[in-house]
Amino acid sequence: MSEASASHAADRRELTAAQRNAVAELLRVSPVADELGRLFLAAGHELHLVGGSVRDALLGRLGEDLDFCTDAHPDQTLRIIRGWAESVWETGREFGTIGCQRDGLRLEITTFRAEAYDQVSRNPIVEYGTSLEEDLKRRDFTINAMAVSVPDHRFTDPHGGLADLAAKIIRTPGTPEQSFRDDPLRMLRAARFTAQLRFAVHPDVRDAMARMAADLDRITAERIRDEFTKLLCGADPITGLRLLVDAGLAERFLPELTGLKLTIDEHAQHKDVYEHTLTVVENAMSMEEDGCDFVLRMAALMHDVGKPATKAVGPDGRVSFHHHEVVGARLTKARMKAMRYPKDVTSQVVALVALHLRFYGYGRGEWTDSAVRRYVADAGDLLPRLHKLTRSDCTTRNRRKAAALAADYDALEERIARIAAEEDLARVRPDLDGNAIMELLGVPPGPVVGKAWQYLKELRLERGPLDRDEAEAELLRWAREQGIRD
């Protein structure tokens, strides 16, 4: 058998296996899907399982969210499903989508679309289509342009999506230029699918992304944020991140990542800080316990973004990046704000970036118990993530150095555990509360109480727990120095 024939036979076997997976997955949901299909058929309409649902069924990973398309308009769809669906929502009605739930499955039913885009924003000019083929042609990628009709289970694949699925290729139904011109967000979706599915982007698609990267500026920050979050939480975000940088897409919404390619690592252990950063992301992923930890991954991605602005070369030729964690935290906060991330998520990532260097120096024996308390107090609830980020940041190829750093951090964690057991470090608070402070100093609620509380907290961090008499004596001494008491 020739090499070409062998390759064709292997592809055919993969397609057959994919079809078997699809049948097994569709049988799982067919009682609901077929029942719904019969309702549409009785009303004189078509219904097709479509897009990502068919793709995921073929991959053997169909979830509880199913997408359908139909020739019925939204009002007609509502009439068909009322009384059958357990709940109905119309939030996507302006785009022709009606949602409902039945037997634990969430179903979205969208009228055939033949939409165009204004090519200024990504907002579609919604026009209802008249055929399944027309609807599939407008979709983003061939692997999302397949359909299974219900209830008869007829398979429709006009653009070779099944073959592309077997070959693990991301390709557009028409020309990529037209597809991305219609909706530039599709360029980011292509990168996202490389991360989620571990697929490769077709060379024509990659070339179009590089030429049209600036069109991403037409997309809202929120839509970009959502796609980027899915990419970073994918099974292989490194491939997706590389594609973003190589195609020039990252420069449009995350230029700090591209900027890392310009900064050579001071340890000369990596091609540049960019490569080091990708390794840190991989390391952080290996420490996750329950699926994607976006905060940890984002902190790993951003932890060194302050290096380009702080780069300096000393008399000995060595490169340094003093206080890059401070600059990096500021840049991270600004970038995540621009991408419209929630404040609580942003504050957690920023805190990790700011703290990621704090550990270095511990191995020299310079840390007192006070320093350990401050480390724990400053990290707060982020301490487990800070442990993981700090360990992930060790990417040296020097085995002896790597082992020494790991041993130092093991020792720090053991020391934290010991002090925590003795002093309840999870809740480092002053030894006197606000009421006790007001009673002892004879002051009403106000700024003085806050200053006294902060002083006692600093004292607690410095010296550990004090008994009641010691705490009161220290507070009175501080009050006299401040002129609050005689």
Short mmCIF file of C-alpha atoms in Angstrom, two decimals:
data_model
loop_
_atom_site.label_atom_id
_atom_site.label_comp_id
_atom_site.label_asym_id
_atom_site.label_seq_id
_atom_site.Cartn_x
_atom_site.Cartn_y
_atom_site.Cartn_z
CA MET A 1 0.00 0.00 0.00
CA SER A 2 1.36 3.44 -0.93
CA GLU A 3 1.98 6.09 1.73
CA ALA A 4 -0.90 8.19 0.37
CA SER A 5 -3.28 5.21 0.42
CA ALA A 6 -2.25 4.36 3.97
CA SER A 7 -2.87 7.95 5.07
CA HIS A 8 -6.28 7.96 3.38
CA ALA A 9 -7.20 4.68 5.06
CA ALA A 10 -6.13 6.05 8.45
CA ASP A 11 -8.26 9.20 7.90
CA ARG A 12 -11.20 7.00 6.93
CA ARG A 13 -10.79 4.97 10.13
CA GLU A 14 -10.69 8.19 12.16
CA LEU A 15 -13.85 9.42 10.46
CA THR A 16 -15.58 6.12 11.17
CA ALA A 17 -14.56 6.29 14.84
CA ALA A 18 -15.77 9.90 15.02
CA GLN A 19 -19.10 8.91 13.51
CA ARG A 20 -19.48 6.10 16.03
CA ASN A 21 -18.79 8.59 18.83
CA ALA A 22 -21.37 10.95 17.39
CA VAL A 23 -24.03 8.25 17.22
CA ALA A 24 -23.37 7.23 20.84
CA GLU A 25 -23.51 10.81 22.04
CA LEU A 26 -26.60 11.69 20.03
CA LEU A 27 -28.41 8.62 21.31
CA ARG A 28 -27.85 9.98 24.80
CA VAL A 29 -29.77 13.18 24.04
CA SER A 30 -32.00 11.90 21.23
CA PRO A 31 -35.10 11.31 23.39
CA VAL A 32 -35.30 15.07 23.96
CA ALA A 33 -33.86 16.14 20.58
CA ASP A 34 -36.04 13.76 18.57
CA GLU A 35 -39.14 14.67 20.55
CA LEU A 36 -38.48 18.34 19.85
CA GLY A 37 -37.81 17.54 16.19
CA ARG A 38 -41.17 15.80 15.91
CA LEU A 39 -42.91 18.86 17.36
CA PHE A 40 -41.30 21.10 14.73
CA LEU A 41 -42.06 18.58 11.97
CA ALA A 42 -45.74 18.42 13.00
CA ALA A 43 -45.84 22.22 12.80
CA GLY A 44 -44.38 22.12 9.27
CA HIS A 45 -40.81 23.18 10.17
CA GLU A 46 -37.27 21.79 10.08
CA LEU A 47 -35.03 21.35 13.11
CA HIS A 48 -31.31 20.54 13.08
CA LEU A 49 -28.72 20.00 15.78
CA VAL A 50 -25.90 22.23 14.61
CA GLY A 51 -22.53 23.87 15.21
CA GLY A 52 -20.54 23.15 18.35
CA SER A 53 -23.05 20.53 19.48
CA VAL A 54 -22.35 18.37 16.41
CA ARG A 55 -18.62 18.99 16.67
CA ASP A 56 -18.58 17.97 20.33
CA ALA A 57 -20.75 14.93 19.63
CA LEU A 58 -18.24 13.81 17.00
CA LEU A 59 -15.46 14.31 19.54
CA GLY A 60 -17.37 12.30 22.16
CA ARG A 61 -17.72 15.28 24.52
CA LEU A 62 -21.26 16.55 24.04
CA GLY A 63 -22.43 18.49 27.08
CA GLU A 64 -25.81 19.55 28.41
CA ASP A 65 -26.12 22.64 26.15
CA LEU A 66 -27.51 21.90 22.69
CA ASP A 67 -27.73 24.28 19.72
CA PHE A 68 -30.40 23.90 17.04
CA CYS A 69 -31.31 25.84 13.93
CA THR A 70 -34.68 25.95 12.20
CA ASP A 71 -36.64 27.66 9.45
CA ALA A 72 -39.22 28.66 12.09
CA HIS A 73 -39.12 32.30 13.19
CA PRO A 74 -38.93 33.12 16.93
CA ASP A 75 -42.70 33.61 17.34
CA GLN A 76 -43.32 30.25 15.68
CA THR A 77 -40.66 28.57 17.82
CA LEU A 78 -42.30 29.92 20.96
CA ARG A 79 -45.67 28.53 19.95
CA ILE A 80 -44.13 25.10 19.30
CA ILE A 81 -42.23 24.77 22.59
CA ARG A 82 -44.70 26.35 25.01
CA GLY A 83 -46.21 23.61 27.13
CA TRP A 84 -43.39 21.22 26.22
CA ALA A 85 -40.39 23.11 27.64
CA GLU A 86 -39.98 23.27 31.40
CA SER A 87 -38.77 26.87 31.12
CA VAL A 88 -38.32 29.36 28.29
CA TRP A 89 -36.16 32.49 27.88
CA GLU A 90 -36.06 35.08 25.11
CA THR A 91 -32.85 36.98 25.86
CA GLY A 92 -31.48 36.24 22.36
CA ARG A 93 -34.71 36.92 20.52
CA GLU A 94 -33.34 39.94 18.62
CA PHE A 95 -30.80 37.58 17.05
CA GLY A 96 -33.45 34.96 16.31
CA THR A 97 -32.68 32.73 19.31
CA ILE A 98 -35.14 31.24 21.77
CA GLY A 99 -33.86 29.23 24.72
CA CYS A 100 -35.55 26.54 26.77
CA GLN A 101 -34.88 23.69 29.17
CA ARG A 102 -36.09 20.11 29.20
CA ASP A 103 -34.93 17.07 31.21
CA GLY A 104 -31.76 18.79 32.40
CA LEU A 105 -30.73 19.90 28.88
CA ARG A 106 -30.46 23.57 27.89
CA LEU A 107 -31.57 24.07 24.30
CA GLU A 108 -31.08 27.14 22.11
CA ILE A 109 -33.09 27.26 18.89
CA THR A 110 -32.06 29.85 16.31
CA THR A 111 -33.78 30.75 13.07
CA PHE A 112 -31.69 30.13 9.93
CA ARG A 113 -29.47 33.14 9.47
CA ALA A 114 -28.11 34.80 6.37
CA GLU A 115 -26.69 37.72 8.27
CA ALA A 116 -24.17 40.30 7.15
CA TYR A 117 -22.01 42.56 9.30
CA ASP A 118 -21.64 46.32 9.10
CA GLN A 119 -17.82 45.84 9.00
CA VAL A 120 -17.36 48.74 11.40
CA SER A 121 -18.36 46.90 14.57
CA ARG A 122 -19.04 43.16 14.84
CA ASN A 123 -22.76 43.77 15.21
CA PRO A 124 -24.66 41.59 12.75
CA ILE A 125 -27.42 42.86 10.54
CA VAL A 126 -29.78 40.00 11.25
CA GLU A 127 -31.53 38.59 8.21
CA TYR A 128 -33.35 35.30 8.41
CA GLY A 129 -32.25 32.66 5.94
CA THR A 130 -34.33 30.09 4.16
CA SER A 131 -32.12 26.98 4.13
CA LEU A 132 -29.78 24.92 6.27
CA GLU A 133 -27.00 25.18 3.67
CA GLU A 134 -27.17 28.98 3.74
CA ASP A 135 -26.99 28.94 7.54
CA LEU A 136 -23.98 26.62 7.62
CA LYS A 137 -22.09 28.69 5.07
CA ARG A 138 -22.10 31.75 7.36
CA ARG A 139 -20.55 29.90 10.31
CA ASP A 140 -17.04 30.55 11.57
CA PHE A 141 -15.20 27.27 10.90
CA THR A 142 -15.89 24.08 8.99
CA ILE A 143 -15.83 22.01 12.18
CA ASN A 144 -18.76 24.14 13.36
CA ALA A 145 -20.59 23.99 10.03
CA MET A 146 -22.09 20.50 10.32
CA ALA A 147 -25.65 19.54 11.20
CA VAL A 148 -27.69 16.52 12.24
CA SER A 149 -31.39 16.75 11.43
CA VAL A 150 -33.93 15.57 13.98
CA PRO A 151 -35.80 13.36 14.24
CA ASP A 152 -34.42 11.57 11.13
CA HIS A 153 -30.69 11.97 12.05
CA ARG A 154 -29.64 13.03 8.54
CA PHE A 155 -26.03 14.29 8.55
CA THR A 156 -25.16 17.46 6.57
CA ASP A 157 -21.55 18.52 5.99
CA PRO A 158 -21.21 20.76 2.90
CA HIS A 159 -17.78 22.18 3.78
CA GLY A 160 -15.77 19.12 4.79
CA GLY A 161 -15.99 19.71 8.53
CA LEU A 162 -15.81 16.01 9.34
CA ALA A 163 -12.54 15.59 7.44
CA ASP A 164 -11.11 18.71 9.10
CA LEU A 165 -12.19 17.36 12.47
CA ALA A 166 -10.34 14.10 11.78
CA ALA A 167 -7.28 16.03 10.60
CA LYS A 168 -7.54 18.42 13.58
CA ILE A 169 -7.50 21.46 11.32
CA ILE A 170 -9.25 24.81 11.83
CA ARG A 171 -10.43 26.13 8.48
CA THR A 172 -13.20 28.52 7.37
CA PRO A 173 -16.15 27.50 5.12
CA GLY A 174 -15.40 30.33 2.70
CA THR A 175 -12.28 32.46 2.43
CA PRO A 176 -10.81 33.40 5.81
CA GLU A 177 -10.59 37.02 4.66
CA GLN A 178 -14.35 37.25 4.16
CA SER A 179 -15.05 35.38 7.38
CA PHE A 180 -12.80 37.65 9.48
CA ARG A 181 -14.00 40.77 7.68
CA ASP A 182 -17.55 39.85 8.66
CA ASP A 183 -16.58 39.14 12.28
CA PRO A 184 -12.98 39.80 13.45
CA LEU A 185 -13.68 38.02 16.74
CA ARG A 186 -13.37 34.80 14.74
CA MET A 187 -9.60 35.31 14.66
CA LEU A 188 -9.53 35.13 18.43
CA ARG A 189 -11.91 32.16 18.35
CA ALA A 190 -9.45 30.34 16.07
CA ALA A 191 -6.72 30.79 18.67
CA ARG A 192 -9.13 29.72 21.39
CA PHE A 193 -9.95 26.49 19.55
CA THR A 194 -6.25 25.68 19.23
CA ALA A 195 -6.06 25.89 23.01
CA GLN A 196 -9.29 24.03 23.75
CA LEU A 197 -9.16 21.30 21.10
CA ARG A 198 -5.40 21.09 20.43
CA PHE A 199 -6.10 21.65 16.72
CA ALA A 200 -3.82 23.41 14.23
CA VAL A 201 -4.85 26.48 12.25
CA HIS A 202 -4.79 26.06 8.47
CA PRO A 203 -1.96 28.13 6.90
CA ASP A 204 -4.44 30.25 4.93
CA VAL A 205 -6.31 31.05 8.13
CA ARG A 206 -3.08 31.90 9.96
CA ASP A 207 -1.94 34.20 7.14
CA ALA A 208 -5.29 36.02 7.12
CA MET A 209 -5.11 36.48 10.89
CA ALA A 210 -1.68 38.10 10.60
CA ARG A 211 -2.84 40.43 7.81
CA MET A 212 -6.09 41.41 9.50
CA ALA A 213 -5.07 41.58 13.17
CA ALA A 214 -5.88 45.30 13.35
CA ASP A 215 -9.54 44.51 12.60
CA LEU A 216 -9.76 43.12 16.12
CA ASP A 217 -9.94 46.74 17.29
CA ARG A 218 -13.57 46.73 16.15
CA ILE A 219 -14.48 44.21 18.85
CA THR A 220 -15.67 45.21 22.32
CA ALA A 221 -13.38 44.60 25.27
CA GLU A 222 -15.94 42.32 26.89
CA ARG A 223 -16.11 39.96 23.90
CA ILE A 224 -12.33 39.83 23.66
CA ARG A 225 -12.09 39.17 27.40
CA ASP A 226 -14.51 36.24 27.20
CA GLU A 227 -12.66 34.58 24.31
CA PHE A 228 -9.27 35.16 25.92
CA THR A 229 -10.46 33.68 29.22
CA LYS A 230 -11.64 30.54 27.43
CA LEU A 231 -8.28 30.34 25.63
CA LEU A 232 -6.25 30.68 28.82
CA CYS A 233 -8.41 28.03 30.48
CA GLY A 234 -8.00 25.64 27.55
CA ALA A 235 -6.20 22.31 27.69
CA ASP A 236 -3.24 23.78 25.76
CA PRO A 237 -3.19 27.56 26.29
CA ILE A 238 0.49 27.80 25.34
CA THR A 239 -0.24 26.99 21.69
CA GLY A 240 -3.08 29.50 21.70
CA LEU A 241 -0.92 32.21 23.29
CA ARG A 242 1.87 31.64 20.76
CA LEU A 243 -0.64 32.03 17.94
CA LEU A 244 -1.93 35.29 19.44
CA VAL A 245 1.60 36.70 19.58
CA ASP A 246 2.82 35.36 16.22
CA ALA A 247 -0.27 36.59 14.36
CA GLY A 248 -0.10 40.04 15.98
CA LEU A 249 -3.44 39.64 17.78
CA ALA A 250 -1.96 39.95 21.28
CA GLU A 251 -0.55 43.34 20.33
CA ARG A 252 -4.13 44.61 19.88
CA PHE A 253 -5.38 43.79 23.39
CA LEU A 254 -2.50 42.36 25.48
CA PRO A 255 0.67 44.12 24.26
CA GLU A 256 2.48 43.35 27.53
CA LEU A 257 2.73 39.72 26.43
CA THR A 258 4.31 40.57 23.09
CA GLY A 259 6.64 43.02 24.86
CA LEU A 260 8.22 40.17 26.82
CA LYS A 261 9.88 38.88 23.63
CA LEU A 262 12.15 41.92 23.69
CA THR A 263 13.57 41.24 27.15
CA ILE A 264 16.36 38.70 27.59
CA ASP A 265 16.24 36.72 30.83
CA GLU A 266 18.96 37.85 33.22
CA HIS A 267 19.83 34.23 33.98
CA ALA A 268 20.31 33.41 30.30
CA GLN A 269 18.43 30.17 30.89
CA HIS A 270 15.71 30.92 28.35
CA LYS A 271 15.56 32.47 24.93
CA ASP A 272 13.80 35.43 26.55
CA VAL A 273 11.38 36.32 29.33
CA TYR A 274 8.53 35.44 26.98
CA GLU A 275 9.64 31.80 26.87
CA HIS A 276 10.16 31.80 30.63
CA THR A 277 6.62 33.13 31.11
CA LEU A 278 5.06 30.41 29.00
CA THR A 279 6.96 27.82 31.02
CA VAL A 280 5.67 29.36 34.26
CA VAL A 281 2.09 29.10 32.94
CA GLU A 282 2.66 25.43 32.16
CA ASN A 283 4.15 24.85 35.61
CA ALA A 284 1.20 26.57 37.27
CA MET A 285 -1.24 24.43 35.31
CA SER A 286 0.47 21.29 36.59
CA MET A 287 -0.32 22.38 40.16
CA GLU A 288 -4.04 22.93 39.63
CA GLU A 289 -6.29 20.63 41.60
CA ASP A 290 -9.85 21.10 40.30
CA GLY A 291 -9.76 22.24 36.68
CA CYS A 292 -8.68 25.64 35.43
CA ASP A 293 -7.67 28.22 38.05
CA PHE A 294 -7.92 31.38 35.94
CA VAL A 295 -6.49 33.64 38.65
CA LEU A 296 -3.38 31.46 38.98
CA ARG A 297 -2.89 31.14 35.21
CA MET A 298 -3.36 34.87 34.63
CA ALA A 299 -0.93 35.72 37.43
CA ALA A 300 1.61 33.33 35.90
CA LEU A 301 1.12 34.99 32.51
CA MET A 302 1.50 38.52 33.88
CA HIS A 303 4.04 38.02 36.65
CA ASP A 304 7.00 39.42 34.67
CA VAL A 305 5.29 42.07 32.51
CA GLY A 306 7.09 44.76 34.50
CA LYS A 307 10.51 43.62 33.28
CA PRO A 308 10.72 45.60 30.01
CA ALA A 309 10.17 48.89 31.86
CA THR A 310 12.69 48.08 34.62
CA LYS A 311 15.48 46.51 32.58
CA ALA A 312 18.95 47.75 33.48
CA VAL A 313 22.46 46.56 32.61
CA GLY A 314 25.11 46.75 35.35
CA PRO A 315 28.83 47.45 35.00
CA ASP A 316 29.47 43.70 34.91
CA GLY A 317 27.08 43.31 31.98
CA ARG A 318 24.44 41.50 33.99
CA VAL A 319 20.83 42.42 33.34
CA SER A 320 18.54 43.28 36.26
CA PHE A 321 14.88 44.16 36.67
CA HIS A 322 14.67 45.80 40.07
CA HIS A 323 11.13 46.26 41.43
CA HIS A 324 9.60 44.75 38.31
CA GLU A 325 6.94 43.14 40.50
CA VAL A 326 5.70 46.61 41.54
CA VAL A 327 5.59 47.87 37.97
CA GLY A 328 4.10 44.57 36.82
CA ALA A 329 1.29 44.79 39.36
CA ARG A 330 0.43 48.29 38.14
CA LEU A 331 0.48 47.22 34.47
CA THR A 332 -1.62 44.14 35.25
CA LYS A 333 -4.25 46.21 37.02
CA ALA A 334 -4.49 48.64 34.11
CA ARG A 335 -4.66 45.88 31.49
CA MET A 336 -7.31 43.83 33.29
CA LYS A 337 -9.36 46.96 33.86
CA ALA A 338 -9.17 47.74 30.14
CA MET A 339 -10.34 44.19 29.39
CA ARG A 340 -13.27 44.68 31.79
CA TYR A 341 -12.41 41.92 34.21
CA PRO A 342 -14.36 42.04 37.51
CA LYS A 343 -12.62 44.01 40.26
CA ASP A 344 -12.34 41.02 42.60
CA VAL A 345 -10.64 38.88 39.95
CA THR A 346 -8.32 41.74 39.01
CA SER A 347 -7.34 42.44 42.62
CA GLN A 348 -6.40 38.79 43.19
CA VAL A 349 -4.20 38.60 40.09
CA VAL A 350 -2.57 41.95 40.89
CA ALA A 351 -1.80 40.86 44.44
CA LEU A 352 -0.12 37.66 43.24
CA VAL A 353 2.00 39.58 40.72
CA ALA A 354 3.04 42.03 43.44
CA LEU A 355 3.96 39.24 45.87
CA HIS A 356 5.61 36.72 43.55
CA LEU A 357 9.20 37.83 44.37
CA ARG A 358 8.73 38.13 48.13
CA PHE A 359 10.07 34.63 48.79
CA TYR A 360 13.49 35.17 47.22
CA GLY A 361 16.07 35.78 49.92
CA TYR A 362 14.44 33.40 52.38
CA GLY A 363 17.13 30.81 51.78
CA ARG A 364 19.82 33.23 52.96
CA GLY A 365 18.42 32.95 56.48
CA GLU A 366 17.30 36.58 56.62
CA TRP A 367 13.65 35.92 57.46
CA THR A 368 12.50 36.35 61.03
CA ASP A 369 9.23 34.98 62.35
CA SER A 370 7.93 38.52 61.84
CA ALA A 371 8.74 38.32 58.12
CA VAL A 372 6.92 35.01 57.87
CA ARG A 373 3.85 36.47 59.59
CA ARG A 374 3.84 39.41 57.17
CA TYR A 375 4.17 37.08 54.18
CA VAL A 376 1.11 35.14 55.33
CA ALA A 377 -0.86 38.24 56.29
CA ASP A 378 -0.17 40.02 53.00
CA ALA A 379 -1.13 36.95 50.96
CA GLY A 380 -4.29 36.28 52.96
CA ASP A 381 -6.63 33.90 51.17
CA LEU A 382 -4.24 33.90 48.19
CA LEU A 383 -1.49 32.07 50.11
CA PRO A 384 -2.12 28.63 48.48
CA ARG A 385 -1.98 30.25 45.04
CA LEU A 386 1.12 32.23 45.99
CA HIS A 387 2.82 28.98 46.98
CA LYS A 388 2.01 27.55 43.55
CA LEU A 389 3.04 30.67 41.62
CA THR A 390 6.35 30.97 43.46
CA ARG A 391 7.20 27.33 42.84
CA SER A 392 6.12 27.67 39.19
CA ASP A 393 8.47 30.63 38.72
CA CYS A 394 11.50 28.39 39.23
CA THR A 395 12.39 27.44 35.66
CA THR A 396 16.17 27.23 35.97
CA ARG A 397 17.84 24.35 34.14
CA ASN A 398 20.48 24.16 36.86
CA ARG A 399 19.30 21.11 38.79
CA ARG A 400 21.28 21.97 41.91
CA LYS A 401 19.83 25.48 42.03
CA ALA A 402 16.31 24.22 41.34
CA ALA A 403 16.61 21.66 44.14
CA ALA A 404 17.91 24.33 46.55
CA LEU A 405 15.00 26.68 45.75
CA ALA A 406 12.48 23.85 46.19
CA ALA A 407 14.05 22.90 49.52
CA ASP A 408 13.97 26.52 50.68
CA TYR A 409 10.31 26.81 49.85
CA ASP A 410 9.57 23.49 51.54
CA ALA A 411 11.24 24.91 54.63
CA LEU A 412 9.21 28.11 54.40
CA GLU A 413 5.93 26.21 54.13
CA GLU A 414 6.93 24.06 57.11
CA ARG A 415 7.78 27.20 59.09
CA ILE A 416 4.46 28.79 58.15
CA ALA A 417 2.65 25.66 59.31
CA ARG A 418 4.53 25.67 62.62
CA ILE A 419 3.86 29.32 63.38
CA ALA A 420 0.28 29.00 62.18
CA ALA A 421 -0.30 26.13 64.60
CA GLU A 422 1.04 28.27 67.44
CA GLU A 423 -0.53 31.60 66.56
CA ASP A 424 -3.52 31.09 64.23
CA LEU A 425 -1.86 32.94 61.34
CA ALA A 426 -4.97 32.64 59.22
CA ARG A 427 -6.47 35.42 61.32
CA VAL A 428 -3.68 37.78 62.28
CA ARG A 429 -5.48 40.54 64.16
CA PRO A 430 -4.52 42.93 66.96
CA ASP A 431 -4.64 41.56 70.48
CA LEU A 432 -7.23 44.24 71.36
CA ASP A 433 -10.35 44.91 69.33
CA GLY A 434 -11.92 48.30 68.59
CA ASN A 435 -14.15 48.28 71.64
CA ALA A 436 -11.23 47.54 73.95
CA ILE A 437 -9.18 50.32 72.32
CA MET A 438 -11.96 52.89 72.80
CA GLU A 439 -12.50 51.86 76.41
CA LEU A 440 -8.82 51.95 77.31
CA LEU A 441 -8.07 55.26 75.59
CA GLY A 442 -11.41 56.85 76.38
CA VAL A 443 -11.99 57.90 72.75
CA PRO A 444 -15.08 57.66 70.54
CA PRO A 445 -15.20 55.81 67.18
CA GLY A 446 -13.04 57.59 64.60
CA PRO A 447 -9.57 57.85 63.02
CA VAL A 448 -7.73 57.44 66.33
CA VAL A 449 -9.23 53.98 66.81
CA GLY A 450 -8.17 52.97 63.29
CA LYS A 451 -4.60 54.17 63.85
CA ALA A 452 -4.40 52.38 67.17
CA TRP A 453 -5.77 49.18 65.63
CA GLN A 454 -3.18 49.34 62.82
CA TYR A 455 -0.38 49.92 65.33
CA LEU A 456 -1.41 46.87 67.33
CA LYS A 457 -1.63 44.78 64.17
CA GLU A 458 1.91 45.76 63.20
CA LEU A 459 3.03 44.90 66.71
CA ARG A 460 1.28 41.53 66.43
CA LEU A 461 3.09 40.80 63.15
CA GLU A 462 6.41 41.85 64.62
CA ARG A 463 6.30 40.08 67.98
CA GLY A 464 3.55 37.51 67.73
CA PRO A 465 0.66 37.22 70.20
CA LEU A 466 0.77 39.40 73.32
CA ASP A 467 -1.14 38.75 76.51
CA ARG A 468 -3.78 41.28 77.57
CA ASP A 469 -1.58 43.22 79.97
CA GLU A 470 1.27 43.53 77.45
CA ALA A 471 -1.11 44.67 74.71
CA GLU A 472 -2.69 47.32 76.94
CA ALA A 473 0.71 48.59 78.09
CA GLU A 474 1.95 48.89 74.50
CA LEU A 475 -1.23 50.71 73.46
CA LEU A 476 -0.94 53.22 76.31
CA ARG A 477 2.73 53.81 75.49
CA TRP A 478 1.85 54.44 71.84
CA ALA A 479 -1.00 56.78 72.87
CA ARG A 480 1.37 58.87 74.99
CA GLU A 481 3.87 59.13 72.13
CA GLN A 482 1.05 60.28 69.85
CA GLY A 483 -0.12 62.87 72.38
CA ILE A 484 -3.47 61.11 72.72
CA ARG A 485 -2.97 60.46 76.47
CA ASP A 486 -0.88 62.10 79.14
#
